Amino acid sequence: MSHPVINVDLTAKARIRQVALELFALNGSDGTSMRAISSRAGVTVGLITHHFGTKAGLIQAVEDDLLDGIANAIAYQETDESVDGVVRKLDQRLLDHIDANPLVAAYLRRMMLIEGNGAGADLTERFTRMALRQIQDLRRRGIASTSRDAEDQVMQVMLVQLGQVLMQPFVDQIAGHLGQDPQRYQLSLRKTRTT
Amino acid sequence: MSHPVINVDLTAKARIRQVALELFALNGSDGTSMRAISSRAGVTVGLITHHFGTKAGLIQAVEDDLLDGIANAIAYQETDESVDGVVRKLDQRLLDHIDANPLVAAYLRRMMLIEGNGAGADLTERFTRMALRQIQDLRRRGIASTSRDAEDQVMQVMLVQLGQVLMQPFVDQIAGHLGQDPQRYQLSLRKTRTT
DNA sequence: TCACGCACTGTATATTTGTACAATATACCG
DNA sequence: CGGTATATTGTACAAATATACAGTGCGTGA
């Protein structure tokens, strides 16, 4: 109920993006009006169109930011040396980043799981390509296993790691309705290759 | 592009419900206007309000129908006798029914995975309670294992069976973007009880 | 100082939405 | 046949929406 929760440390443009991500993740981009964004960000609607042109432009900007954040999170870091531990580190960094940014998780969930055909397909494709690029980068540096092909490794991290994160609220919800402790139930995914 | 694909065998009321489910599953209930429904169903907007009162009433009716269909599909049938095979049969019937009604799967996916807080929470709760009722019915008839508690069995079927169905498009989509054969990758879920 | 660019505001507009309602056709029952 | 309930239409309306645009304030560099 505390609507004008605005972070004055950010520029108006950044604040708009931040609020937009929040509302998009919560209610979808279709379900959030520019007026709702402007009101929560403490600006006028006109400023949004000034900075981002159109609503589609704002969505684009939000997704660019989101993907940049993930790319940075899972990028190569100097501390990565050992060949075998690096894949586990990659997985962990992705999970940490999503854990630290629940709005990112919610947005990805909405887009990747539901809007598979349509608006979300683009984001899913960009995410997939980005992950593939990062893994190929690690391979070029000789610090990611090359025993399996890169595509297989991408499927692994996206389905198993990301998939579990995306599904967890579903588990919690059902456990809640059954009066069970959600902590006791965790979903473990594995991709089975039917050769 | 063949918009007026109307099934004249159905009453207008049933046709409205059918078209509504289709559009709701595809674009969400917020994303589909009553005019879009009326146009595809070959009726006027007024008729929808006449039959269902309001848009919320239509959504309610669509979900009632959907849950009824599932309840019938997984209900006790005379052919069920053996104690051990009946749980597998229950799983299979749920999968068959969802397989035969992809729109139901799409609607459930949207509601249960995304709108967990909000509109979809109600449907998820109703679904969960219905599943619990069915399993308790089987137990009362003595044809479902009572070694585990019913809640555990519900979690099993909902997370493992339903969860896999809901996630499959996600797998296919990523595999498609990686140029892999989606058939080769299947997601297998299992719930781990961290006691 | 002044002119220019940028952030920002407020208003106007056309479109879409859900709902309400009066009017008409149709079927059904005595 | 007559009449009443139900199915169906068409129109009207207020609210919300995205976008466009003309204007205002302000800092910065020449």
XYZ file of C-alpha atoms (C1' of nucleotides) in Angstrom:
450
model
C 0.000 0.000 0.000
C 3.056 2.292 0.054
C 2.833 3.219 -3.571
C 5.406 5.945 -3.980
C 8.348 3.788 -2.984
C 10.836 5.520 -5.208
C 14.557 5.192 -5.045
C 15.801 8.743 -5.347
C 19.372 7.529 -5.781
C 18.595 6.391 -9.289
C 18.076 8.563 -12.309
C 14.492 8.791 -13.465
C 15.291 6.663 -16.490
C 16.777 3.879 -14.377
C 13.911 4.160 -11.917
C 11.396 3.677 -14.715
C 13.210 0.562 -15.888
C 13.353 -0.808 -12.363
C 9.678 -0.205 -11.644
C 8.745 -1.566 -15.054
C 10.607 -4.813 -14.400
C 8.860 -5.125 -11.072
C 5.374 -4.600 -12.459
C 6.041 -6.647 -15.595
C 7.245 -9.555 -13.476
C 4.208 -9.282 -11.228
C 1.411 -8.668 -13.715
C 2.935 -9.092 -17.152
C 3.672 -6.299 -19.574
C 0.147 -6.395 -20.932
C -1.210 -6.225 -17.426
C 0.689 -3.100 -16.457
C -0.175 0.302 -17.830
C 2.359 3.023 -18.414
C 0.354 5.054 -15.947
C 0.963 2.478 -13.238
C 4.674 2.603 -13.995
C 4.814 6.378 -14.091
C 2.894 6.665 -10.847
C 5.148 4.270 -8.943
C 8.283 5.733 -10.431
C 7.211 9.247 -9.480
C 7.280 10.606 -13.006
C 4.760 11.425 -15.691
C 3.750 9.199 -18.544
C 5.270 11.582 -21.007
C 8.715 11.004 -19.597
C 8.492 7.310 -20.309
C 7.659 7.875 -23.934
C 10.393 10.494 -24.047
C 13.029 8.054 -22.842
C 11.823 4.842 -24.418
C 9.618 6.023 -27.249
C 6.934 3.416 -26.953
C 5.874 0.702 -24.560
C 7.580 -1.879 -26.748
C 10.743 0.174 -26.435
C 10.489 0.104 -22.662
C 10.007 -3.661 -22.672
C 13.022 -4.010 -24.938
C 15.116 -1.861 -22.601
C 14.015 -3.854 -19.555
C 14.943 -7.135 -21.230
C 18.271 -5.786 -22.448
C 19.114 -4.820 -18.886
C 17.974 -8.170 -17.558
C 20.067 -10.146 -20.025
C 23.086 -7.931 -19.459
C 22.852 -8.621 -15.748
C 22.788 -12.358 -16.289
C 25.581 -12.256 -18.825
C 27.756 -10.366 -16.365
C 26.887 -12.778 -13.596
C 27.945 -15.872 -15.492
C 30.842 -14.326 -17.395
C 34.376 -15.619 -17.047
C 36.117 -14.421 -13.922
C 39.802 -14.435 -13.125
C 39.310 -16.682 -10.137
C 38.182 -19.480 -12.456
C 41.100 -21.794 -13.040
C 40.360 -25.425 -12.343
C 38.761 -27.200 -15.264
C 36.368 -29.390 -13.366
C 35.110 -26.926 -10.787
C 34.303 -24.212 -13.293
C 31.084 -25.720 -14.549
C 29.788 -26.049 -11.042
C 30.801 -22.438 -10.444
C 28.900 -21.341 -13.529
C 25.772 -23.084 -12.313
C 26.198 -21.586 -8.889
C 26.678 -18.062 -10.156
C 23.507 -18.289 -12.229
C 21.565 -19.512 -9.228
C 23.060 -16.859 -6.967
C 22.212 -14.089 -9.377
C 18.619 -15.233 -9.814
C 18.330 -15.764 -6.091
C 19.486 -12.202 -5.480
C 17.057 -10.835 -8.073
C 13.702 -12.529 -7.575
C 12.075 -10.116 -9.995
C 14.354 -11.419 -12.719
C 13.260 -14.943 -11.875
C 9.603 -13.957 -11.971
C 9.998 -12.201 -15.293
C 11.845 -15.132 -16.831
C 9.238 -17.517 -15.476
C 6.419 -15.595 -17.043
C 8.116 -15.124 -20.386
C 9.859 -18.458 -20.875
C 7.209 -20.762 -19.501
C 4.091 -19.132 -20.852
C 4.669 -16.775 -23.703
C 6.735 -19.419 -25.466
C 4.948 -18.599 -28.654
C 4.806 -14.876 -29.013
C 6.432 -12.211 -26.935
C 8.473 -14.543 -24.744
C 9.971 -16.549 -27.574
C 12.348 -13.733 -28.352
C 13.629 -13.487 -24.795
C 14.050 -17.248 -24.543
C 16.033 -17.289 -27.751
C 18.256 -14.433 -26.650
C 18.806 -16.108 -23.288
C 19.696 -19.401 -24.936
C 22.116 -17.798 -27.370
C 23.726 -15.818 -24.572
C 24.252 -18.939 -22.499
C 25.711 -20.727 -25.504
C 28.062 -17.821 -26.122
C 29.269 -17.844 -22.520
C 29.938 -21.563 -22.530
C 31.766 -21.360 -25.830
C 33.854 -18.599 -24.319
C 34.798 -20.845 -21.420
C 35.622 -23.618 -23.835
C 37.822 -21.354 -25.918
C 39.685 -20.590 -22.717
C 40.030 -24.300 -22.194
C 38.299 -24.264 -18.840
C 35.039 -26.003 -19.654
C 34.747 -29.669 -20.346
C 34.782 -30.420 -24.026
C 33.760 -34.022 -23.612
C 30.167 -33.084 -24.324
C 29.118 -30.617 -27.001
C 28.332 -27.084 -25.902
C 24.648 -27.375 -26.814
C 24.325 -30.256 -24.415
C 25.884 -28.225 -21.634
C 23.506 -25.353 -22.300
C 20.507 -27.659 -22.135
C 21.877 -28.999 -18.886
C 22.177 -25.658 -17.134
C 18.959 -24.220 -18.524
C 16.732 -27.186 -17.913
C 18.148 -28.507 -14.696
C 19.283 -25.362 -12.894
C 16.986 -22.715 -14.329
C 14.081 -25.126 -14.621
C 14.159 -25.911 -10.945
C 14.158 -22.256 -10.009
C 11.230 -21.573 -12.304
C 9.215 -24.454 -10.908
C 9.849 -23.952 -7.219
C 6.911 -21.577 -6.584
C 4.650 -24.215 -8.092
C 5.939 -26.762 -5.602
C 5.554 -24.370 -2.704
C 2.047 -23.486 -3.732
C 0.838 -27.069 -3.878
C 2.558 -27.979 -0.656
C 0.837 -25.014 0.933
C -2.574 -26.148 -0.205
C -1.909 -29.591 1.179
C -0.733 -28.276 4.506
C 2.725 -29.702 3.974
C 6.010 -28.029 4.684
C 7.277 -26.718 1.349
C 10.835 -27.052 2.583
C 10.459 -30.807 2.700
C 9.701 -31.034 -0.988
C 12.202 -30.016 -3.591
C 11.939 -30.666 -7.262
C 14.942 -32.218 -8.899
C 14.987 -32.146 -12.660
C 17.140 -34.173 -14.939
C 17.198 -34.333 -18.660
C 17.058 -37.840 -20.018
C 18.546 -38.363 -23.422
C 16.460 -40.913 -25.272
C 19.028 -41.844 -27.903
C -6.569 -16.756 -40.513
C -9.868 -18.653 -40.686
C -11.499 -16.769 -37.909
C -15.065 -18.020 -37.950
C -14.148 -21.603 -37.195
C -17.318 -22.306 -35.309
C -18.620 -25.668 -34.345
C -22.283 -25.498 -35.234
C -22.923 -28.789 -33.445
C -22.576 -27.069 -30.106
C -25.031 -24.725 -28.498
C -23.995 -21.112 -28.520
C -23.363 -21.229 -24.799
C -21.025 -24.213 -25.092
C -19.346 -22.644 -28.104
C -18.623 -19.501 -26.129
C -17.060 -21.541 -23.350
C -14.959 -23.519 -25.820
C -13.692 -20.456 -27.664
C -13.057 -18.697 -24.368
C -10.897 -21.571 -23.118
C -8.951 -21.503 -26.362
C -8.262 -17.777 -26.252
C -7.654 -17.731 -22.500
C -5.109 -20.526 -22.858
C -3.398 -18.719 -25.716
C -3.380 -15.121 -24.513
C -4.614 -15.203 -20.941
C -7.997 -13.998 -19.786
C -6.740 -10.447 -19.465
C -5.345 -10.631 -22.954
C -8.586 -11.671 -24.591
C -11.510 -9.333 -25.023
C -15.096 -10.432 -24.950
C -15.330 -9.081 -28.477
C -12.616 -11.470 -29.649
C -14.523 -14.329 -28.082
C -17.843 -13.267 -29.520
C -16.378 -12.851 -32.974
C -14.776 -16.302 -33.043
C -17.816 -17.941 -31.533
C -20.083 -16.341 -34.100
C -22.263 -14.564 -31.564
C -22.624 -11.051 -30.251
C -21.070 -9.676 -27.113
C -24.476 -9.263 -25.552
C -25.071 -12.976 -25.613
C -21.995 -13.629 -23.535
C -23.118 -11.258 -20.827
C -26.581 -12.761 -21.056
C -25.315 -16.289 -20.422
C -22.465 -15.589 -18.032
C -23.289 -12.190 -16.628
C -19.815 -10.812 -16.481
C -16.355 -11.693 -17.720
C -15.475 -13.074 -14.317
C -18.543 -15.284 -14.598
C -17.324 -16.612 -17.931
C -13.885 -17.365 -16.504
C -15.514 -19.162 -13.595
C -17.644 -21.244 -15.974
C -14.631 -22.130 -18.117
C -12.673 -23.276 -15.061
C -15.607 -25.234 -13.679
C -15.850 -27.087 -16.981
C -12.120 -27.688 -17.075
C -12.005 -29.114 -13.562
C -15.079 -31.250 -14.180
C -13.398 -32.757 -17.209
C -10.305 -33.654 -15.229
C -12.299 -35.012 -12.319
C -14.230 -37.283 -14.670
C -11.053 -38.398 -16.371
C -9.365 -39.536 -13.197
C -12.459 -40.778 -11.389
C -12.810 -44.382 -10.262
C -13.749 -46.739 -13.027
C -15.157 -50.245 -12.750
C -12.220 -51.727 -14.585
C -9.924 -50.718 -11.747
C -9.362 -53.724 -9.535
C -5.748 -54.508 -8.857
C -4.327 -52.556 -5.973
C -0.857 -51.925 -7.334
C -1.706 -51.029 -10.921
C -4.380 -48.506 -10.069
C -2.027 -45.679 -9.192
C -0.234 -46.093 -12.484
C -3.612 -46.068 -14.209
C -4.552 -42.867 -12.437
C -1.371 -41.197 -13.614
C -1.908 -42.466 -17.112
C -5.487 -41.257 -17.296
C -4.467 -37.790 -16.211
C -1.757 -37.698 -18.850
C -4.087 -39.050 -21.524
C -6.734 -36.477 -20.751
C -4.281 -33.584 -20.844
C -2.704 -34.993 -23.972
C -6.101 -35.078 -25.635
C -6.904 -31.528 -24.537
C -3.839 -29.391 -25.145
C -5.839 -26.253 -24.427
C -6.446 -27.538 -20.924
C -2.721 -28.048 -20.515
C -1.984 -24.555 -21.795
C -4.547 -22.999 -19.480
C -3.252 -24.903 -16.474
C 0.292 -23.958 -17.377
C -0.533 -20.283 -17.497
C -2.557 -20.281 -14.309
C -0.583 -22.628 -12.102
C 2.924 -21.654 -13.078
C 2.537 -17.909 -13.424
C -0.484 -16.498 -11.715
C 0.370 -18.462 -8.604
C -0.329 -15.385 -6.568
C -3.570 -13.910 -7.742
C -6.046 -15.278 -10.220
C -4.356 -18.654 -10.666
C -4.047 -19.432 -6.980
C -7.727 -20.264 -6.809
C -7.570 -22.713 -9.697
C -4.463 -24.371 -8.297
C -6.138 -24.806 -4.951
C -9.286 -26.250 -6.489
C -7.191 -28.599 -8.619
C -5.204 -29.752 -5.621
C -8.275 -30.350 -3.500
C -9.944 -32.243 -6.322
C -6.938 -34.494 -6.765
C -6.842 -35.123 -3.039
C -10.540 -35.992 -3.050
C -10.079 -38.481 -5.879
C -7.176 -40.199 -4.201
C -9.027 -40.397 -0.920
C -11.923 -41.933 -2.822
C -9.646 -44.621 -4.208
C -8.255 -45.233 -0.733
C -11.704 -45.576 0.744
C -12.354 -48.197 -1.872
C -9.168 -49.874 -0.761
C -7.574 -49.755 -4.166
C -4.889 -47.171 -3.579
C -1.795 -47.810 -1.591
C -2.095 -46.589 1.950
C 1.553 -47.030 2.780
C 2.138 -43.356 2.071
C -0.230 -40.610 3.149
C -2.637 -39.235 0.571
C -1.021 -35.803 0.545
C 2.228 -37.404 -0.481
C 0.529 -39.193 -3.347
C -1.061 -35.975 -4.540
C 2.272 -34.185 -4.530
C 3.708 -37.096 -6.473
C 1.159 -37.000 -9.288
C 0.954 -33.227 -9.473
C 4.649 -32.476 -9.404
C 6.015 -35.414 -11.330
C 3.298 -36.119 -13.870
C 1.655 -32.727 -14.274
C 4.917 -30.872 -13.802
C 6.524 -32.659 -16.687
C 3.626 -31.893 -18.985
C 3.702 -28.235 -18.024
C 7.431 -27.967 -18.600
C 7.700 -29.837 -21.883
C 7.106 -26.813 -24.165
C 9.978 -25.107 -22.367
C 12.256 -28.022 -23.209
C 11.110 -28.084 -26.815
C 11.623 -24.387 -27.187
C 15.198 -24.421 -25.947
C 16.055 -27.482 -27.953
C 14.668 -25.708 -31.000
C 16.841 -22.672 -30.447
C 19.878 -24.910 -30.105
C 19.093 -26.832 -33.255
C 18.656 -30.031 -31.282
C 15.965 -32.613 -31.714
C 13.403 -31.935 -28.976
C 12.466 -35.603 -28.973
C 15.898 -36.518 -27.661
C 15.463 -34.459 -24.541
C 12.822 -35.226 -22.023
C 12.528 -33.751 -18.602
C 12.124 -36.159 -15.764
C 11.060 -34.675 -12.480
C 11.290 -36.245 -9.110
C 10.437 -34.835 -5.775
C 13.119 -35.266 -3.191
C 12.038 -35.357 0.384
C 14.630 -33.640 2.494
C 13.640 -35.122 5.822
C 25.058 36.114 -21.270
C 22.844 33.391 -24.357
C 21.577 29.680 -27.058
C 21.039 24.974 -27.346
C 20.011 20.404 -25.723
C 17.933 17.627 -22.521
C 14.709 16.194 -18.754
C 10.197 16.674 -17.754
C 5.221 18.117 -17.547
C 0.352 18.317 -18.899
C -3.120 17.856 -22.177
C -5.488 16.008 -26.125
C -7.044 12.116 -28.909
C -8.332 7.908 -30.990
C -9.043 3.204 -29.706
C -10.341 -0.571 -26.931
C -12.495 -2.425 -23.099
C -16.449 -4.299 -19.960
C -21.004 -3.627 -18.964
C -25.929 -2.214 -19.415
C -30.104 -2.245 -21.721
C -33.906 -2.011 -24.869
C -35.589 -4.429 -28.812
C -36.390 -8.586 -31.543
C -36.567 -13.408 -32.813
C -37.377 -18.137 -31.437
C -38.943 -22.022 -29.059
C -41.914 -24.191 -25.945
C -46.127 -25.111 -23.244
C -51.046 -24.426 -22.045
C -53.530 -20.522 -31.312
C -51.708 -17.374 -27.610
C -48.455 -16.234 -24.398
C -44.491 -16.463 -21.819
C -39.746 -17.517 -21.065
C -35.511 -17.764 -23.245
C -32.053 -16.877 -26.864
C -30.001 -13.348 -29.458
C -29.068 -8.855 -31.401
C -27.558 -4.031 -31.692
C -26.459 0.137 -29.572
C -24.843 3.122 -26.142
C -21.607 4.555 -22.587
C -18.107 5.411 -19.245
C -13.560 4.122 -18.046
C -8.886 3.001 -19.281
C -5.236 2.805 -22.507
C -1.083 4.037 -25.636
C 0.545 7.563 -28.107
C 1.417 12.338 -29.811
C 2.665 16.801 -28.986
C 3.336 21.521 -27.488
C 5.249 23.579 -23.942
C 8.408 24.606 -19.540
C 12.418 24.517 -16.711
C 17.351 23.965 -16.324
C 22.139 23.147 -16.783
C 26.290 23.609 -19.673
C 29.487 25.186 -22.875
C 30.848 28.984 -26.097
